[in-house]
Amino acid sequence: MLPPTAAQVPPIALWQGICRLFDGKHVVERFQSEIVSEFGARRSYLLSSGKAALTVILSALARTSTRRKVVIPAYTCFSVPSAIVKAGLEVSLCDINPATLDFDHTLLEQTIDDQTLCVLPTHLFGMPAAVDTVMSICKPRGIAVVEDAAQSMGARSNGKWSGSVGDVGFFSLGRGKNLSCGHGAVILANSPDAATILDGEYGKLAEESWFDAARSIMELAGTNVFIRPPLYWLPAGLPFLGLGETRFYTDFSVRRMTDVLASTLVGWRQRLERLTQARREQAVGLIRQIRDTAPEVTVLSAEDAAYLRLPILVRDRRVKERLIAQSSERGLGISGCYPAAIHQIPQLQGLIGNGRYPGADEVVNRLVTLPTHGFVRPGDQIRICELLRGLHAHEPIGVGMEMSSPSPIYQTSRGPRT
Ligand SMILES: *Cc1c(COP(=O)(O)O)cnc(C)c1O
């Protein structure tokens, strides 16, 4: 059974982590300075998770302003509104363009106002969002730009790294992200103001404990074994592990990363480059085959994308549900990703108004992601493409065009945890 995403950790990296349980020092500082030089940031900070990183960024921004609204895409990871609520701020949604999964920029201009603290362009699945466009809309109005690069470490656009263009950017190092150490995140402070306010906020945080670090190393070792296709059925079948769960919750911890966990990132530049290169090759192969065999499928692609997964749009919700069911029978790693748009999250009702987000609704109904990691073999790609072709061929046109119906699979989706 193929996992929807996978970022392996070499055994030597795990060994480093185990050694650092006993003598780790200054590993975080070294990693921070490598990040700064690679991404051209002013400062970098290491946190316990992407949601923790976003919470810290938002708290720091809120300290310097009376504005309270944070504008995010109506289709994104549930951790994003979780962090906004945790930071005590207001979620403000902007619809997306289903063809790019990026903001609809005309709507973005109408969404922002004099209460907008910041806007989060989001590089979903490693596809670069148009950050320059967002900068040109936001900068004249004094609105900060925070790049959600949680899924796009290693992607570039116009020769610039994802995460390095906005005032601030962050990468997740969680399971299933581009580069992983189990859980964690990197913040890039790109503007001088951002570096100043984040220095203050970061200084106040506690580190994860030694016990947490030891547990993290064990989890990482376990993930490394069970992420392999011959064994992945086992954790995938254990509901208490919460694999593939997409949840809204605010009781997560906000801590600095330990030296122990950071030490498992040894050789991260080469590792990231290798993983990204392999994902790109998989994606290019899939794109070519899909164009030949299943032209009804809309492939979403972009030059220099990091392709954490390959997003495609199928004809309608009915095709999507059949595809996911058949993929899970065959262990092909195709995932429906987020089970709902942000305005459909029950815990946010009453907090975000009654706007309509047809672009996000369409994506919820039609988007699936194909696996691009190194465990996918050529035979798997062929089986994925055959499944895509078969589903569209046998479905009579005009049946099941309920494109904007609300999501009935909200609680039960088994997409990857992202
Ligand atoms: C994963 C993810 C996050 C949160 O990162 P965690 O490390 O899982 O907390 C935020 N935004 C997006 C788009 C993500 O995919």
Short mmCIF file of C-alpha atoms and ligand atoms in Angstrom, two decimals:
data_model
loop_
_atom_site.label_atom_id
_atom_site.label_comp_id
_atom_site.label_asym_id
_atom_site.label_seq_id
_atom_site.Cartn_x
_atom_site.Cartn_y
_atom_site.Cartn_z
CA MET A 1 0.00 0.00 0.00
CA LEU A 2 1.52 3.30 -1.11
CA PRO A 3 1.35 6.19 1.36
CA PRO A 4 0.03 9.46 -0.15
CA THR A 5 3.31 11.22 0.69
CA ALA A 6 6.65 10.11 2.11
CA ALA A 7 9.90 11.85 3.01
CA GLN A 8 12.43 9.30 4.21
CA VAL A 9 14.97 9.93 6.93
CA PRO A 10 18.32 8.19 6.36
CA PRO A 11 19.47 5.84 9.19
CA ILE A 12 22.57 7.99 9.75
CA ALA A 13 20.28 10.92 10.58
CA LEU A 14 18.41 8.85 13.16
CA TRP A 15 21.73 7.78 14.67
CA GLN A 16 22.75 11.44 14.94
CA GLY A 17 19.52 12.11 16.82
CA ILE A 18 20.16 9.26 19.25
CA CYS A 19 23.73 10.50 19.91
CA ARG A 20 22.51 14.05 20.49
CA LEU A 21 20.16 12.77 23.21
CA PHE A 22 23.36 12.62 25.28
CA ASP A 23 25.59 15.43 24.07
CA GLY A 24 23.59 17.74 21.78
CA LYS A 25 24.67 21.38 21.71
CA HIS A 26 24.38 24.22 19.23
CA VAL A 27 22.82 22.00 16.56
CA VAL A 28 19.82 24.31 16.29
CA GLU A 29 22.08 27.35 15.84
CA ARG A 30 24.04 25.62 13.09
CA PHE A 31 20.88 24.57 11.25
CA GLN A 32 19.48 28.11 11.59
CA SER A 33 22.55 29.63 10.01
CA GLU A 34 22.52 27.10 7.15
CA ILE A 35 18.87 27.98 6.51
CA VAL A 36 19.64 31.69 6.51
CA SER A 37 22.41 31.30 3.96
CA GLU A 38 20.49 28.89 1.70
CA PHE A 39 17.27 30.90 1.56
CA GLY A 40 18.75 34.37 1.85
CA ALA A 41 16.64 35.16 4.92
CA ARG A 42 17.54 37.71 7.56
CA ARG A 43 16.88 35.31 10.42
CA SER A 44 15.44 31.83 10.89
CA TYR A 45 13.72 30.11 13.82
CA LEU A 46 12.94 26.46 14.51
CA LEU A 47 9.61 25.50 16.02
CA SER A 48 7.78 22.35 17.10
CA SER A 49 5.35 22.38 14.14
CA GLY A 50 4.05 24.44 11.26
CA LYS A 51 0.98 25.45 13.23
CA ALA A 52 3.21 26.52 16.12
CA ALA A 53 5.32 28.54 13.66
CA LEU A 54 2.25 30.27 12.27
CA THR A 55 0.92 30.97 15.77
CA VAL A 56 4.24 32.61 16.70
CA ILE A 57 4.34 34.68 13.50
CA LEU A 58 0.76 35.90 13.99
CA SER A 59 1.25 36.68 17.69
CA ALA A 60 4.36 38.69 16.82
CA LEU A 61 2.55 40.66 14.10
CA ALA A 62 -0.48 41.26 16.33
CA ARG A 63 1.78 42.80 18.98
CA THR A 64 2.72 45.63 16.62
CA SER A 65 -0.73 46.43 15.24
CA THR A 66 -4.37 46.91 16.20
CA ARG A 67 -5.52 45.08 13.07
CA ARG A 68 -7.00 41.63 13.68
CA LYS A 69 -7.94 39.96 10.37
CA VAL A 70 -5.83 37.24 8.76
CA VAL A 71 -6.72 36.48 5.14
CA ILE A 72 -6.25 32.87 4.04
CA PRO A 73 -7.43 30.78 1.06
CA ALA A 74 -10.88 29.21 1.51
CA TYR A 75 -9.26 25.85 0.70
CA THR A 76 -6.17 25.04 2.77
CA CYS A 77 -4.91 22.89 5.63
CA PHE A 78 -7.14 23.06 8.75
CA SER A 79 -4.04 23.84 10.84
CA VAL A 80 -4.02 27.32 9.35
CA PRO A 81 -7.32 28.58 10.85
CA SER A 82 -6.39 26.59 14.00
CA ALA A 83 -3.28 28.77 14.42
CA ILE A 84 -5.21 31.98 13.73
CA VAL A 85 -7.78 31.17 16.42
CA LYS A 86 -5.00 30.13 18.82
CA ALA A 87 -3.29 33.48 18.27
CA GLY A 88 -6.59 35.22 19.17
CA LEU A 89 -7.13 36.65 15.68
CA GLU A 90 -9.94 36.58 13.11
CA VAL A 91 -10.09 34.22 10.12
CA SER A 92 -10.97 36.02 6.90
CA LEU A 93 -11.43 33.91 3.77
CA CYS A 94 -10.71 34.63 0.13
CA ASP A 95 -11.85 32.23 -2.60
CA ILE A 96 -9.35 30.39 -4.78
CA ASN A 97 -9.00 29.82 -8.49
CA PRO A 98 -9.50 26.05 -9.02
CA ALA A 99 -7.05 26.11 -11.95
CA THR A 100 -4.13 27.28 -9.76
CA LEU A 101 -5.33 26.57 -6.17
CA ASP A 102 -4.00 30.10 -5.48
CA PHE A 103 -6.04 33.17 -4.42
CA ASP A 104 -8.43 34.73 -6.90
CA HIS A 105 -6.54 38.04 -6.83
CA THR A 106 -9.49 40.18 -7.91
CA LEU A 107 -11.41 38.87 -4.92
CA LEU A 108 -8.36 39.38 -2.71
CA GLU A 109 -8.43 43.12 -3.43
CA GLN A 110 -12.08 43.17 -2.30
CA THR A 111 -11.41 41.04 0.79
CA ILE A 112 -8.70 43.14 2.40
CA ASP A 113 -9.59 46.28 4.35
CA ASP A 114 -8.11 48.53 7.03
CA GLN A 115 -8.53 45.75 9.61
CA THR A 116 -6.36 43.29 7.65
CA LEU A 117 -3.22 42.38 9.58
CA CYS A 118 -1.73 39.97 7.03
CA VAL A 119 -2.42 37.80 3.99
CA LEU A 120 -1.17 34.20 3.58
CA PRO A 121 -0.40 33.19 0.00
CA THR A 122 -0.15 29.38 0.14
CA HIS A 123 2.00 27.10 -2.00
CA LEU A 124 -0.25 24.04 -1.87
CA PHE A 125 1.38 20.70 -2.88
CA GLY A 126 4.58 22.58 -3.69
CA MET A 127 2.97 24.64 -6.48
CA PRO A 128 4.30 28.20 -6.25
CA ALA A 129 1.63 30.81 -5.45
CA ALA A 130 1.90 34.31 -6.96
CA VAL A 131 3.53 36.00 -3.97
CA ASP A 132 4.71 39.01 -5.99
CA THR A 133 1.11 39.81 -6.93
CA VAL A 134 0.05 39.60 -3.28
CA MET A 135 3.00 41.83 -2.28
CA SER A 136 1.96 44.48 -4.80
CA ILE A 137 -1.61 44.44 -3.45
CA CYS A 138 -0.62 44.44 0.25
CA LYS A 139 2.49 46.60 0.58
CA PRO A 140 0.86 49.95 -0.32
CA ARG A 141 -1.80 49.26 2.32
CA GLY A 142 0.61 48.34 5.13
CA ILE A 143 -0.51 44.69 5.20
CA ALA A 144 2.09 42.02 6.02
CA VAL A 145 2.57 39.03 3.69
CA VAL A 146 3.19 35.64 5.34
CA GLU A 147 4.02 32.84 2.91
CA ASP A 148 2.56 29.49 3.90
CA ALA A 149 5.33 27.39 2.39
CA ALA A 150 4.52 24.41 4.65
CA GLN A 151 4.31 22.15 1.55
CA SER A 152 6.85 23.83 -0.69
CA MET A 153 10.32 23.72 0.81
CA GLY A 154 12.56 23.43 -2.26
CA ALA A 155 10.11 24.94 -4.79
CA ARG A 156 11.15 28.03 -6.76
CA SER A 157 9.35 30.67 -8.72
CA ASN A 158 11.05 33.26 -10.94
CA GLY A 159 14.35 31.98 -9.56
CA LYS A 160 13.36 32.67 -5.94
CA TRP A 161 12.72 30.08 -3.23
CA SER A 162 9.18 29.63 -1.94
CA GLY A 163 9.08 31.18 1.51
CA SER A 164 11.75 33.79 0.80
CA VAL A 165 9.65 36.50 -0.86
CA GLY A 166 7.03 37.60 1.69
CA ASP A 167 7.85 39.49 4.90
CA VAL A 168 7.85 36.10 6.61
CA GLY A 169 7.59 32.50 5.37
CA PHE A 170 7.43 29.11 7.04
CA PHE A 171 8.14 25.47 6.10
CA SER A 172 6.68 22.49 7.92
CA LEU A 173 9.03 19.60 8.75
CA GLY A 174 6.08 17.39 9.73
CA ARG A 175 5.35 13.88 8.51
CA GLY A 176 4.40 13.92 4.87
CA LYS A 177 6.06 17.26 4.12
CA ASN A 178 8.91 17.95 1.68
CA LEU A 179 11.70 17.43 4.22
CA SER A 180 10.74 15.81 7.50
CA CYS A 181 12.08 15.18 10.98
CA GLY A 182 8.73 13.89 12.24
CA HIS A 183 7.42 17.21 13.47
CA GLY A 184 8.82 20.70 13.33
CA ALA A 185 8.97 23.86 11.27
CA VAL A 186 11.26 26.61 10.03
CA ILE A 187 10.35 30.30 10.02
CA LEU A 188 12.15 32.61 7.59
CA ALA A 189 12.14 36.26 8.61
CA ASN A 190 12.81 38.08 5.35
CA SER A 191 12.10 41.72 6.19
CA PRO A 192 14.06 43.57 8.91
CA ASP A 193 10.86 44.38 10.80
CA ALA A 194 9.84 40.74 10.85
CA ALA A 195 13.23 39.73 12.24
CA THR A 196 12.93 42.27 15.05
CA ILE A 197 9.47 41.27 16.21
CA LEU A 198 10.15 37.53 15.84
CA ASP A 199 13.35 37.74 17.88
CA GLY A 200 11.22 39.00 20.75
CA GLU A 201 8.48 36.40 20.37
CA TYR A 202 10.87 33.43 19.89
CA GLY A 203 12.93 34.40 22.92
CA LYS A 204 9.91 33.88 25.15
CA LEU A 205 9.28 30.27 24.10
CA ALA A 206 10.33 27.16 26.00
CA GLU A 207 12.11 24.25 24.32
CA GLU A 208 10.62 20.80 24.03
CA SER A 209 11.77 18.58 26.90
CA TRP A 210 14.38 15.79 26.73
CA PHE A 211 11.58 13.28 27.17
CA ASP A 212 9.67 14.76 24.21
CA ALA A 213 12.85 14.63 22.15
CA ALA A 214 13.47 10.97 22.99
CA ARG A 215 9.88 10.11 22.08
CA SER A 216 10.20 12.04 18.82
CA ILE A 217 13.26 10.03 17.82
CA MET A 218 11.40 6.79 18.47
CA GLU A 219 8.41 7.98 16.44
CA LEU A 220 10.69 9.00 13.63
CA ALA A 221 12.33 5.57 13.60
CA GLY A 222 8.88 3.92 13.56
CA THR A 223 7.65 6.16 10.73
CA ASN A 224 10.73 5.31 8.72
CA VAL A 225 9.95 1.60 8.90
CA PHE A 226 6.18 1.68 8.46
CA ILE A 227 6.06 4.29 5.67
CA ARG A 228 7.33 1.55 3.31
CA PRO A 229 4.69 0.16 0.95
CA PRO A 230 5.00 -3.47 2.18
CA LEU A 231 4.12 -2.32 5.72
CA TYR A 232 2.10 0.89 5.31
CA TRP A 233 -1.23 -0.98 5.49
CA LEU A 234 -0.50 -1.55 9.17
CA PRO A 235 -0.37 2.06 10.48
CA ALA A 236 -2.97 3.09 7.88
CA GLY A 237 -5.37 0.64 9.51
CA LEU A 238 -4.86 1.91 13.07
CA PRO A 239 -7.37 4.72 13.65
CA PHE A 240 -5.73 5.93 16.89
CA LEU A 241 -2.60 6.93 14.95
CA GLY A 242 -4.72 9.49 13.13
CA LEU A 243 -2.88 9.04 9.83
CA GLY A 244 -4.69 10.93 7.15
CA GLU A 245 -6.69 12.91 9.64
CA THR A 246 -7.43 16.56 8.97
CA ARG A 247 -8.54 18.22 12.16
CA PHE A 248 -9.27 21.68 13.48
CA TYR A 249 -7.84 21.98 17.02
CA THR A 250 -6.07 24.62 19.04
CA ASP A 251 -4.59 22.64 21.96
CA PHE A 252 -1.24 22.07 20.25
CA SER A 253 2.00 23.09 21.93
CA VAL A 254 4.14 26.00 20.77
CA ARG A 255 7.78 25.23 21.54
CA ARG A 256 11.25 25.72 20.16
CA MET A 257 12.79 22.71 18.45
CA THR A 258 15.42 20.78 20.41
CA ASP A 259 19.00 20.10 19.33
CA VAL A 260 18.11 16.41 19.33
CA LEU A 261 15.45 16.72 16.65
CA ALA A 262 17.44 19.28 14.66
CA SER A 263 20.37 16.85 14.54
CA THR A 264 18.26 14.43 12.45
CA LEU A 265 18.38 17.08 9.72
CA VAL A 266 22.09 16.49 8.99
CA GLY A 267 22.76 16.79 5.28
CA TRP A 268 19.34 18.42 4.81
CA ARG A 269 20.30 20.35 1.67
CA GLN A 270 21.32 17.25 -0.26
CA ARG A 271 18.43 15.27 1.17
CA LEU A 272 15.89 17.93 0.17
CA GLU A 273 17.39 18.26 -3.28
CA ARG A 274 17.28 14.50 -3.84
CA LEU A 275 13.70 14.18 -2.58
CA THR A 276 12.51 17.15 -4.66
CA GLN A 277 14.25 15.90 -7.79
CA ALA A 278 12.69 12.45 -7.37
CA ARG A 279 9.20 13.94 -6.86
CA ARG A 280 9.58 16.13 -9.93
CA GLU A 281 10.56 13.15 -12.06
CA GLN A 282 7.59 11.16 -10.79
CA ALA A 283 5.27 14.10 -11.48
CA VAL A 284 6.59 14.64 -15.00
CA GLY A 285 6.11 10.93 -15.76
CA LEU A 286 2.56 10.96 -14.40
CA ILE A 287 1.64 14.15 -16.26
CA ARG A 288 2.82 12.71 -19.56
CA GLN A 289 0.93 9.45 -19.09
CA ILE A 290 -2.27 11.15 -17.92
CA ARG A 291 -2.28 13.41 -20.98
CA ASP A 292 -2.00 10.33 -23.19
CA THR A 293 -4.43 8.03 -21.42
CA ALA A 294 -6.97 10.16 -19.52
CA PRO A 295 -7.39 13.54 -21.24
CA GLU A 296 -10.63 14.21 -19.26
CA VAL A 297 -8.48 14.74 -16.18
CA THR A 298 -7.22 18.29 -15.51
CA VAL A 299 -3.65 18.17 -14.25
CA LEU A 300 -2.53 21.15 -12.16
CA SER A 301 1.13 21.75 -12.80
CA ALA A 302 3.62 24.60 -12.65
CA GLU A 303 7.19 25.07 -13.69
CA ASP A 304 9.66 24.55 -10.82
CA ALA A 305 6.94 23.18 -8.54
CA ALA A 306 8.21 20.87 -5.80
CA TYR A 307 5.27 18.43 -6.37
CA LEU A 308 4.84 17.19 -2.84
CA ARG A 309 1.87 15.50 -4.51
CA LEU A 310 0.44 15.86 -7.99
CA PRO A 311 -2.97 17.58 -7.80
CA ILE A 312 -5.57 16.79 -10.45
CA LEU A 313 -9.23 17.69 -10.95
CA VAL A 314 -11.59 14.88 -11.93
CA ARG A 315 -15.00 15.48 -13.44
CA ASP A 316 -17.16 15.61 -10.33
CA ARG A 317 -17.66 14.42 -6.80
CA ARG A 318 -18.99 11.02 -7.84
CA VAL A 319 -15.87 10.24 -9.87
CA LYS A 320 -13.70 11.49 -7.02
CA GLU A 321 -15.33 9.24 -4.45
CA ARG A 322 -15.15 6.17 -6.69
CA LEU A 323 -11.52 6.91 -7.48
CA ILE A 324 -10.55 7.14 -3.82
CA ALA A 325 -12.46 3.99 -2.93
CA GLN A 326 -10.81 2.01 -5.73
CA SER A 327 -7.38 3.41 -4.97
CA SER A 328 -7.65 2.39 -1.35
CA GLU A 329 -8.64 -1.17 -2.37
CA ARG A 330 -5.58 -1.33 -4.61
CA GLY A 331 -3.20 0.56 -2.30
CA LEU A 332 -2.34 3.23 -4.89
CA GLY A 333 -1.94 6.18 -2.50
CA ILE A 334 -4.46 8.47 -4.24
CA SER A 335 -5.89 10.88 -1.71
CA GLY A 336 -8.84 13.25 -1.53
CA CYS A 337 -6.80 15.62 0.59
CA TYR A 338 -8.82 18.11 2.73
CA PRO A 339 -12.37 16.83 3.24
CA ALA A 340 -13.96 20.28 3.38
CA ALA A 341 -13.32 23.93 2.62
CA ILE A 342 -12.51 26.21 5.55
CA HIS A 343 -16.00 27.80 5.65
CA GLN A 344 -17.45 24.31 6.24
CA ILE A 345 -15.43 23.61 9.42
CA PRO A 346 -18.02 23.27 12.21
CA GLN A 347 -15.87 24.96 14.89
CA LEU A 348 -15.61 28.11 12.77
CA GLN A 349 -19.35 28.59 12.29
CA GLY A 350 -20.33 31.98 13.61
CA LEU A 351 -16.73 33.22 13.40
CA ILE A 352 -16.36 33.73 9.66
CA GLY A 353 -19.61 35.08 8.23
CA ASN A 354 -21.68 33.54 5.47
CA GLY A 355 -19.63 34.25 2.38
CA ARG A 356 -19.79 31.94 -0.63
CA TYR A 357 -16.65 30.27 -1.92
CA PRO A 358 -17.56 28.43 -5.12
CA GLY A 359 -13.91 27.95 -6.17
CA ALA A 360 -13.09 26.19 -2.90
CA ASP A 361 -16.31 24.13 -3.10
CA GLU A 362 -15.41 22.99 -6.58
CA VAL A 363 -11.94 21.93 -5.44
CA VAL A 364 -13.39 19.99 -2.49
CA ASN A 365 -15.61 18.12 -4.94
CA ARG A 366 -13.11 17.50 -7.72
CA LEU A 367 -9.53 17.51 -6.39
CA VAL A 368 -7.51 14.39 -5.74
CA THR A 369 -3.77 14.10 -5.31
CA LEU A 370 -1.50 11.44 -6.77
CA PRO A 371 1.59 10.22 -4.90
CA THR A 372 4.97 11.43 -6.20
CA HIS A 373 7.40 10.05 -3.61
CA GLY A 374 10.26 7.66 -4.24
CA PHE A 375 8.33 4.48 -3.37
CA VAL A 376 6.07 4.87 -6.42
CA ARG A 377 7.30 2.46 -9.12
CA PRO A 378 6.65 2.67 -12.87
CA GLY A 379 4.08 -0.14 -12.55
CA ASP A 380 2.19 1.88 -9.92
CA GLN A 381 2.05 4.87 -12.25
CA ILE A 382 0.57 2.72 -14.99
CA ARG A 383 -2.06 1.34 -12.60
CA ILE A 384 -2.93 4.86 -11.42
CA CYS A 385 -3.41 6.04 -15.00
CA GLU A 386 -5.49 2.99 -15.91
CA LEU A 387 -7.75 3.66 -12.96
CA LEU A 388 -8.18 7.31 -14.03
CA ARG A 389 -8.98 6.37 -17.59
CA GLY A 390 -11.41 3.62 -16.60
CA LEU A 391 -13.39 5.79 -14.20
CA HIS A 392 -13.97 8.57 -16.67
CA ALA A 393 -14.69 6.19 -19.54
CA HIS A 394 -17.44 4.28 -17.70
CA GLU A 395 -19.21 7.26 -16.27
CA PRO A 396 -21.93 8.62 -18.58
CA ILE A 397 -21.58 12.36 -19.17
CA GLY A 398 -24.02 14.50 -17.23
CA VAL A 399 -24.41 12.09 -14.33
CA GLY A 400 -23.41 13.31 -10.90
CA MET A 401 -22.72 16.96 -11.71
CA GLU A 402 -23.49 18.01 -8.15
CA MET A 403 -20.40 20.21 -8.09
CA SER A 404 -21.25 22.54 -5.25
CA SER A 405 -22.99 20.21 -2.82
CA PRO A 406 -21.59 20.42 0.70
CA SER A 407 -19.17 17.74 1.76
CA PRO A 408 -20.78 14.70 3.39
CA ILE A 409 -17.39 13.04 4.00
CA TYR A 410 -16.26 15.61 6.50
CA GLN A 411 -15.31 13.40 9.46
CA THR A 412 -14.43 10.21 7.68
CA SER A 413 -11.93 11.19 5.03
CA ARG A 414 -8.71 9.24 5.15
CA GLY A 415 -6.52 11.65 3.23
CA PRO A 416 -2.95 12.18 4.38
CA ARG A 417 -2.17 14.31 7.36
CA THR A 418 -1.01 17.62 5.98
C1 LIG B 1 1.04 20.96 7.12
C2 LIG B 1 0.59 22.32 6.87
C3 LIG B 1 0.57 23.30 7.87
C4 LIG B 1 0.90 22.99 9.31
O1 LIG B 1 2.09 22.32 9.51
P1 LIG B 1 2.25 21.26 10.74
O2 LIG B 1 3.73 21.08 10.82
O3 LIG B 1 1.52 20.03 10.32
O4 LIG B 1 1.67 21.89 11.94
C5 LIG B 1 0.20 24.58 7.53
N1 LIG B 1 -0.16 24.90 6.27
C6 LIG B 1 -0.20 23.97 5.28
C7 LIG B 1 -0.60 24.38 3.90
C8 LIG B 1 0.17 22.66 5.56
O5 LIG B 1 0.12 21.74 4.60
#
